[in-house]
Amino acid sequence: MTARYLGMNRSDGLTVTDLEHISQSIGDILRTPVGSRVMRRDYGSLLASMIDQPQTPALELQIKVACYMAVLKWEPRVTLSSVTTARSFDGRMTVTLTGLHNDTGQPLSLTIPVS
C-alpha cells in the first residue's frame, strides 16, 4: 500500500493534498537559489542566476535544464516528461512542468513564473 501524506500550505497553514504539496515543493525548489540554505547549500535551482539575462533560445534551454535538474535532484515524488517555457510581451517568463506522480501514476502539470 502506498502511503498518502497531507502537507501544510506554507501561506495559510491549512492542509493540502499530495499533489498540492508537490506543486508547492517544486515551486520552493525552483525559487530557492543554490547556496542560500544554511545547512543545505546545494538545495534549490540555478534559476536565480538567470534573472535579467537577455531572453535568447540559449537562455531558454538553460532554464529548462536548470528546472529539470533541480526537480530530478530534490523532488523524488515526480518524474518529469517535459519542461516548456513561455514568454510574454512584457518580458515575463513562465515554466510549465509536466510529468507523473510516481506513487499514483497520476499526471502532473504545473506552471511557475520565473521572472
Tab-separated table of N, CA and C in Angstrom:
chain	number	residue	atom	x	y	z
A	1	MET	N	0.833	-1.186	0.000
A	1	MET	CA	0.000	0.000	0.000
A	1	MET	C	0.877	1.247	0.000
A	2	THR	N	0.505	2.220	-0.773
A	2	THR	CA	1.250	3.464	-0.871
A	2	THR	C	0.803	4.424	0.222
A	3	ALA	N	1.776	5.008	0.894
A	3	ALA	CA	1.454	5.968	1.952
A	3	ALA	C	0.986	7.269	1.327
A	4	ARG	N	-0.061	7.845	1.874
A	4	ARG	CA	-0.582	9.133	1.422
A	4	ARG	C	-0.284	10.157	2.508
A	5	TYR	N	0.199	11.286	2.101
A	5	TYR	CA	0.563	12.317	3.060
A	5	TYR	C	-0.286	13.555	2.859
A	6	LEU	N	-0.581	14.209	3.935
A	6	LEU	CA	-1.184	15.531	3.876
A	6	LEU	C	-0.103	16.512	4.271
A	7	GLY	N	0.037	17.550	3.508
A	7	GLY	CA	1.014	18.570	3.813
A	7	GLY	C	0.331	19.801	4.363
A	8	MET	N	1.131	20.834	4.560
A	8	MET	CA	0.607	22.090	5.082
A	8	MET	C	0.907	23.204	4.087
A	9	ASN	N	-0.079	24.032	3.835
A	9	ASN	CA	0.092	25.172	2.954
A	9	ASN	C	1.003	26.178	3.635
A	10	ARG	N	2.038	26.601	2.935
A	10	ARG	CA	3.028	27.485	3.540
A	10	ARG	C	2.504	28.895	3.796
A	11	SER	N	1.412	29.290	3.144
A	11	SER	CA	0.926	30.658	3.337
A	11	SER	C	-0.204	30.774	4.350
A	12	ASP	N	-1.042	29.737	4.487
A	12	ASP	CA	-2.158	29.871	5.431
A	12	ASP	C	-2.236	28.759	6.475
A	13	GLY	N	-1.358	27.759	6.398
A	13	GLY	CA	-1.318	26.711	7.403
A	13	GLY	C	-2.374	25.635	7.260
A	14	LEU	N	-3.234	25.742	6.263
A	14	LEU	CA	-4.264	24.728	6.053
A	14	LEU	C	-3.653	23.487	5.398
A	15	THR	N	-4.356	22.368	5.504
A	15	THR	CA	-3.839	21.144	4.901
A	15	THR	C	-3.975	21.194	3.383
A	16	VAL	N	-3.050	20.523	2.716
A	16	VAL	CA	-3.073	20.423	1.261
A	16	VAL	C	-2.950	18.951	0.875
A	17	THR	N	-3.445	18.616	-0.296
A	17	THR	CA	-3.349	17.246	-0.792
A	17	THR	C	-1.922	16.960	-1.237
A	18	ASP	N	-1.687	15.703	-1.575
A	18	ASP	CA	-0.363	15.287	-2.009
A	18	ASP	C	0.092	16.063	-3.244
A	19	LEU	N	-0.772	16.186	-4.257
A	19	LEU	CA	-0.391	16.908	-5.473
A	19	LEU	C	-0.178	18.393	-5.213
A	20	GLU	N	-1.001	18.985	-4.347
A	20	GLU	CA	-0.808	20.397	-3.994
A	20	GLU	C	0.514	20.580	-3.254
A	21	HIS	N	0.870	19.617	-2.407
A	21	HIS	CA	2.136	19.703	-1.677
A	21	HIS	C	3.321	19.560	-2.623
A	22	ILE	N	3.204	18.674	-3.604
A	22	ILE	CA	4.262	18.527	-4.603
A	22	ILE	C	4.429	19.825	-5.384
A	23	SER	N	3.332	20.425	-5.788
A	23	SER	CA	3.377	21.685	-6.521
A	23	SER	C	4.053	22.771	-5.689
A	24	GLN	N	3.687	22.848	-4.429
A	24	GLN	CA	4.288	23.833	-3.525
A	24	GLN	C	5.784	23.557	-3.352
A	25	SER	N	6.159	22.294	-3.227
A	25	SER	CA	7.563	21.925	-3.046
A	25	SER	C	8.399	22.250	-4.279
A	26	ILE	N	7.858	21.958	-5.463
A	26	ILE	CA	8.591	22.263	-6.691
A	26	ILE	C	8.773	23.771	-6.839
A	27	GLY	N	7.749	24.533	-6.523
A	27	GLY	CA	7.881	25.989	-6.553
A	27	GLY	C	8.973	26.471	-5.617
A	28	ASP	N	9.044	25.882	-4.427
A	28	ASP	CA	10.080	26.251	-3.461
A	28	ASP	C	11.465	25.881	-3.980
A	29	ILE	N	11.584	24.705	-4.556
A	29	ILE	CA	12.872	24.266	-5.098
A	29	ILE	C	13.343	25.223	-6.188
A	30	LEU	N	12.453	25.559	-7.118
A	30	LEU	CA	12.853	26.391	-8.251
A	30	LEU	C	13.128	27.836	-7.855
A	31	ARG	N	12.448	28.335	-6.844
A	31	ARG	CA	12.630	29.732	-6.439
A	31	ARG	C	13.762	29.933	-5.432
A	32	THR	N	14.322	28.852	-4.899
A	32	THR	CA	15.406	28.955	-3.922
A	32	THR	C	16.743	28.929	-4.648
A	33	PRO	N	17.542	29.982	-4.514
A	33	PRO	CA	18.859	29.978	-5.159
A	33	PRO	C	19.790	28.956	-4.503
A	34	VAL	N	20.546	28.227	-5.314
A	34	VAL	CA	21.542	27.302	-4.783
A	34	VAL	C	22.515	28.101	-3.916
A	35	GLY	N	22.820	27.576	-2.735
A	35	GLY	CA	23.756	28.234	-1.827
A	35	GLY	C	23.106	29.108	-0.783
A	36	SER	N	21.788	29.278	-0.840
A	36	SER	CA	21.134	30.192	0.102
A	36	SER	C	20.631	29.511	1.375
A	37	ARG	N	20.539	28.198	1.415
A	37	ARG	CA	20.109	27.485	2.622
A	37	ARG	C	21.335	27.163	3.461
A	38	VAL	N	21.276	27.508	4.730
A	38	VAL	CA	22.453	27.402	5.591
A	38	VAL	C	22.979	25.972	5.712
A	39	MET	N	22.164	25.035	6.107
A	39	MET	CA	22.652	23.674	6.320
A	39	MET	C	22.446	22.759	5.106
A	40	ARG	N	21.995	23.332	4.017
A	40	ARG	CA	21.774	22.545	2.804
A	40	ARG	C	22.124	23.431	1.611
A	41	ARG	N	23.401	23.695	1.449
A	41	ARG	CA	23.867	24.654	0.442
A	41	ARG	C	23.543	24.258	-0.990
A	42	ASP	N	23.427	22.969	-1.274
A	42	ASP	CA	23.171	22.566	-2.657
A	42	ASP	C	21.683	22.462	-2.982
A	43	TYR	N	20.796	22.815	-2.031
A	43	TYR	CA	19.349	22.793	-2.265
A	43	TYR	C	18.947	23.970	-3.148
A	44	GLY	N	18.010	23.754	-4.043
A	44	GLY	CA	17.471	24.833	-4.866
A	44	GLY	C	17.780	24.633	-6.337
A	45	SER	N	17.701	25.728	-7.072
A	45	SER	CA	17.967	25.677	-8.513
A	45	SER	C	18.832	26.863	-8.919
A	46	LEU	N	19.279	26.824	-10.147
A	46	LEU	CA	20.126	27.890	-10.687
A	46	LEU	C	19.328	28.992	-11.370
A	47	LEU	N	18.003	28.974	-11.243
A	47	LEU	CA	17.176	29.973	-11.926
A	47	LEU	C	17.499	31.401	-11.502
A	48	ALA	N	17.810	31.614	-10.240
A	48	ALA	CA	18.076	32.973	-9.758
A	48	ALA	C	19.247	33.611	-10.501
A	49	SER	N	20.215	32.815	-10.902
A	49	SER	CA	21.375	33.361	-11.620
A	49	SER	C	21.038	33.735	-13.061
A	50	MET	N	19.862	33.363	-13.527
A	50	MET	CA	19.472	33.636	-14.910
A	50	MET	C	18.518	34.813	-15.045
A	51	ILE	N	18.119	35.382	-13.935
A	51	ILE	CA	17.214	36.530	-13.973
A	51	ILE	C	17.942	37.725	-14.577
A	52	ASP	N	17.249	38.505	-15.366
A	52	ASP	CA	17.757	39.701	-16.041
A	52	ASP	C	18.762	39.404	-17.148
A	53	GLN	N	18.821	38.173	-17.603
A	53	GLN	CA	19.645	37.834	-18.757
A	53	GLN	C	18.821	38.077	-20.019
A	54	PRO	N	19.467	38.364	-21.140
A	54	PRO	CA	18.716	38.513	-22.389
A	54	PRO	C	17.975	37.212	-22.710
A	55	GLN	N	16.709	37.330	-23.070
A	55	GLN	CA	15.901	36.137	-23.336
A	55	GLN	C	16.189	35.617	-24.740
A	56	THR	N	17.114	34.701	-24.791
A	56	THR	CA	17.540	34.089	-26.045
A	56	THR	C	17.168	32.606	-26.019
A	57	PRO	N	17.232	31.939	-27.163
A	57	PRO	CA	16.989	30.491	-27.162
A	57	PRO	C	17.965	29.730	-26.252
A	58	ALA	N	19.202	30.207	-26.165
A	58	ALA	CA	20.179	29.553	-25.286
A	58	ALA	C	19.760	29.674	-23.822
A	59	LEU	N	19.251	30.842	-23.430
A	59	LEU	CA	18.791	31.019	-22.050
A	59	LEU	C	17.583	30.132	-21.775
A	60	GLU	N	16.671	30.027	-22.718
A	60	GLU	CA	15.508	29.151	-22.524
A	60	GLU	C	15.948	27.715	-22.289
A	61	LEU	N	16.941	27.260	-23.033
A	61	LEU	CA	17.459	25.909	-22.838
A	61	LEU	C	18.101	25.773	-21.458
A	62	GLN	N	18.868	26.775	-21.035
A	62	GLN	CA	19.483	26.739	-19.706
A	62	GLN	C	18.427	26.699	-18.609
A	63	ILE	N	17.348	27.443	-18.782
A	63	ILE	CA	16.256	27.449	-17.802
A	63	ILE	C	15.602	26.074	-17.733
A	64	LYS	N	15.352	25.476	-18.886
A	64	LYS	CA	14.744	24.143	-18.910
A	64	LYS	C	15.629	23.125	-18.199
A	65	VAL	N	16.919	23.171	-18.484
A	65	VAL	CA	17.854	22.236	-17.858
A	65	VAL	C	17.936	22.483	-16.351
A	66	ALA	N	17.994	23.749	-15.937
A	66	ALA	CA	18.063	24.064	-14.505
A	66	ALA	C	16.830	23.550	-13.773
A	67	CYS	N	15.667	23.716	-14.373
A	67	CYS	CA	14.421	23.219	-13.758
A	67	CYS	C	14.424	21.701	-13.683
A	68	TYR	N	14.764	21.065	-14.782
A	68	TYR	CA	14.749	19.602	-14.815
A	68	TYR	C	15.717	19.023	-13.788
A	69	MET	N	16.935	19.545	-13.746
A	69	MET	CA	17.940	19.005	-12.832
A	69	MET	C	17.554	19.227	-11.372
A	70	ALA	N	17.004	20.392	-11.052
A	70	ALA	CA	16.612	20.669	-9.669
A	70	ALA	C	15.472	19.756	-9.224
A	71	VAL	N	14.478	19.573	-10.080
A	71	VAL	CA	13.353	18.695	-9.723
A	71	VAL	C	13.828	17.246	-9.646
A	72	LEU	N	14.675	16.833	-10.559
A	72	LEU	CA	15.214	15.477	-10.537
A	72	LEU	C	15.962	15.205	-9.231
A	73	LYS	N	16.721	16.185	-8.780
A	73	LYS	CA	17.533	16.008	-7.571
A	73	LYS	C	16.716	16.098	-6.290
A	74	TRP	N	15.756	17.034	-6.224
A	74	TRP	CA	15.121	17.346	-4.949
A	74	TRP	C	13.669	16.908	-4.804
A	75	GLU	N	13.042	16.426	-5.845
A	75	GLU	CA	11.638	16.007	-5.719
A	75	GLU	C	11.464	14.589	-6.257
A	76	PRO	N	11.705	13.582	-5.404
A	76	PRO	CA	11.635	12.189	-5.857
A	76	PRO	C	10.215	11.685	-6.099
A	77	ARG	N	9.207	12.457	-5.733
A	77	ARG	CA	7.819	12.007	-5.904
A	77	ARG	C	7.307	12.158	-7.326
A	78	VAL	N	8.071	12.824	-8.204
A	78	VAL	CA	7.610	13.028	-9.579
A	78	VAL	C	8.678	12.615	-10.590
A	79	THR	N	8.203	12.269	-11.781
A	79	THR	CA	9.069	12.037	-12.929
A	79	THR	C	8.611	12.993	-14.018
A	80	LEU	N	9.497	13.898	-14.421
A	80	LEU	CA	9.136	14.884	-15.438
A	80	LEU	C	9.215	14.276	-16.829
A	81	SER	N	8.272	14.666	-17.676
A	81	SER	CA	8.313	14.247	-19.077
A	81	SER	C	8.635	15.419	-19.996
A	82	SER	N	8.307	16.647	-19.564
A	82	SER	CA	8.670	17.809	-20.378
A	82	SER	C	8.738	19.065	-19.527
A	83	VAL	N	9.576	19.968	-19.989
A	83	VAL	CA	9.706	21.300	-19.395
A	83	VAL	C	9.622	22.279	-20.553
A	84	THR	N	8.638	23.172	-20.513
A	84	THR	CA	8.488	24.156	-21.582
A	84	THR	C	8.493	25.556	-20.990
A	85	THR	N	8.899	26.518	-21.798
A	85	THR	CA	8.906	27.909	-21.363
A	85	THR	C	7.977	28.714	-22.254
A	86	ALA	N	7.466	29.796	-21.696
A	86	ALA	CA	6.624	30.722	-22.462
A	86	ALA	C	6.982	32.139	-22.045
A	87	ARG	N	7.138	33.004	-23.039
A	87	ARG	CA	7.452	34.409	-22.774
A	87	ARG	C	6.249	35.269	-23.089
A	88	SER	N	6.080	36.316	-22.294
A	88	SER	CA	5.021	37.275	-22.588
A	88	SER	C	5.654	38.553	-23.123
A	89	PHE	N	4.828	39.417	-23.667
A	89	PHE	CA	5.311	40.646	-24.287
A	89	PHE	C	6.038	41.545	-23.291
A	90	ASP	N	5.620	41.530	-22.027
A	90	ASP	CA	6.242	42.403	-21.023
A	90	ASP	C	7.535	41.836	-20.442
A	91	GLY	N	8.042	40.734	-20.999
A	91	GLY	CA	9.322	40.187	-20.570
A	91	GLY	C	9.231	39.108	-19.512
A	92	ARG	N	8.055	38.802	-19.060
A	92	ARG	CA	7.903	37.739	-18.058
A	92	ARG	C	8.016	36.375	-18.729
A	93	MET	N	8.515	35.420	-17.950
A	93	MET	CA	8.642	34.065	-18.466
A	93	MET	C	8.029	33.090	-17.471
A	94	THR	N	7.355	32.087	-17.991
A	94	THR	CA	6.809	31.028	-17.150
A	94	THR	C	7.366	29.691	-17.623
A	95	VAL	N	7.468	28.769	-16.684
A	95	VAL	CA	7.920	27.418	-16.979
A	95	VAL	C	6.768	26.474	-16.674
A	96	THR	N	6.456	25.597	-17.606
A	96	THR	CA	5.425	24.584	-17.395
A	96	THR	C	6.099	23.223	-17.313
A	97	LEU	N	5.875	22.546	-16.201
A	97	LEU	CA	6.437	21.222	-15.961
A	97	LEU	C	5.319	20.192	-16.082
A	98	THR	N	5.554	19.151	-16.845
A	98	THR	CA	4.579	18.066	-16.938
A	98	THR	C	5.286	16.750	-16.657
A	99	GLY	N	4.549	15.847	-16.055
A	99	GLY	CA	5.123	14.551	-15.723
A	99	GLY	C	4.118	13.685	-15.011
A	100	LEU	N	4.632	12.751	-14.215
A	100	LEU	CA	3.794	11.802	-13.496
A	100	LEU	C	4.126	11.795	-12.015
A	101	HIS	N	3.097	11.617	-11.208
A	101	HIS	CA	3.261	11.395	-9.773
A	101	HIS	C	3.695	9.937	-9.636
A	102	ASN	N	4.860	9.685	-9.067
A	102	ASN	CA	5.418	8.335	-9.041
A	102	ASN	C	4.576	7.334	-8.262
A	103	ASP	N	3.955	7.752	-7.174
A	103	ASP	CA	3.191	6.816	-6.345
A	103	ASP	C	1.877	6.396	-6.985
A	104	THR	N	1.216	7.323	-7.662
A	104	THR	CA	-0.123	7.034	-8.178
A	104	THR	C	-0.181	6.906	-9.695
A	105	GLY	N	0.839	7.375	-10.390
A	105	GLY	CA	0.811	7.388	-11.845
A	105	GLY	C	-0.063	8.492	-12.407
A	106	GLN	N	-0.550	9.357	-11.531
A	106	GLN	CA	-1.431	10.458	-11.924
A	106	GLN	C	-0.631	11.530	-12.669
A	107	PRO	N	-1.180	12.066	-13.771
A	107	PRO	CA	-0.470	13.127	-14.486
A	107	PRO	C	-0.351	14.387	-13.632
A	108	LEU	N	0.738	15.087	-13.851
A	108	LEU	CA	1.028	16.298	-13.092
A	108	LEU	C	1.405	17.393	-14.075
A	109	SER	N	0.846	18.563	-13.911
A	109	SER	CA	1.202	19.708	-14.741
A	109	SER	C	1.114	20.955	-13.888
A	110	LEU	N	2.197	21.731	-13.871
A	110	LEU	CA	2.146	22.976	-13.130
A	110	LEU	C	2.950	24.042	-13.842
A	111	THR	N	2.478	25.267	-13.730
A	111	THR	CA	3.113	26.415	-14.362
A	111	THR	C	3.617	27.346	-13.279
A	112	ILE	N	4.894	27.747	-13.411
A	112	ILE	CA	5.536	28.581	-12.402
A	112	ILE	C	6.147	29.797	-13.081
A	113	PRO	N	5.850	31.007	-12.590
A	113	PRO	CA	6.527	32.190	-13.134
A	113	PRO	C	7.979	32.215	-12.667
A	114	VAL	N	8.887	32.509	-13.574
A	114	VAL	CA	10.307	32.536	-13.207
A	114	VAL	C	10.923	33.921	-13.337
A	115	SER	N	10.144	34.901	-13.720
A	115	SER	CA	10.696	36.262	-13.780
A	115	SER	C	9.662	37.257	-13.323
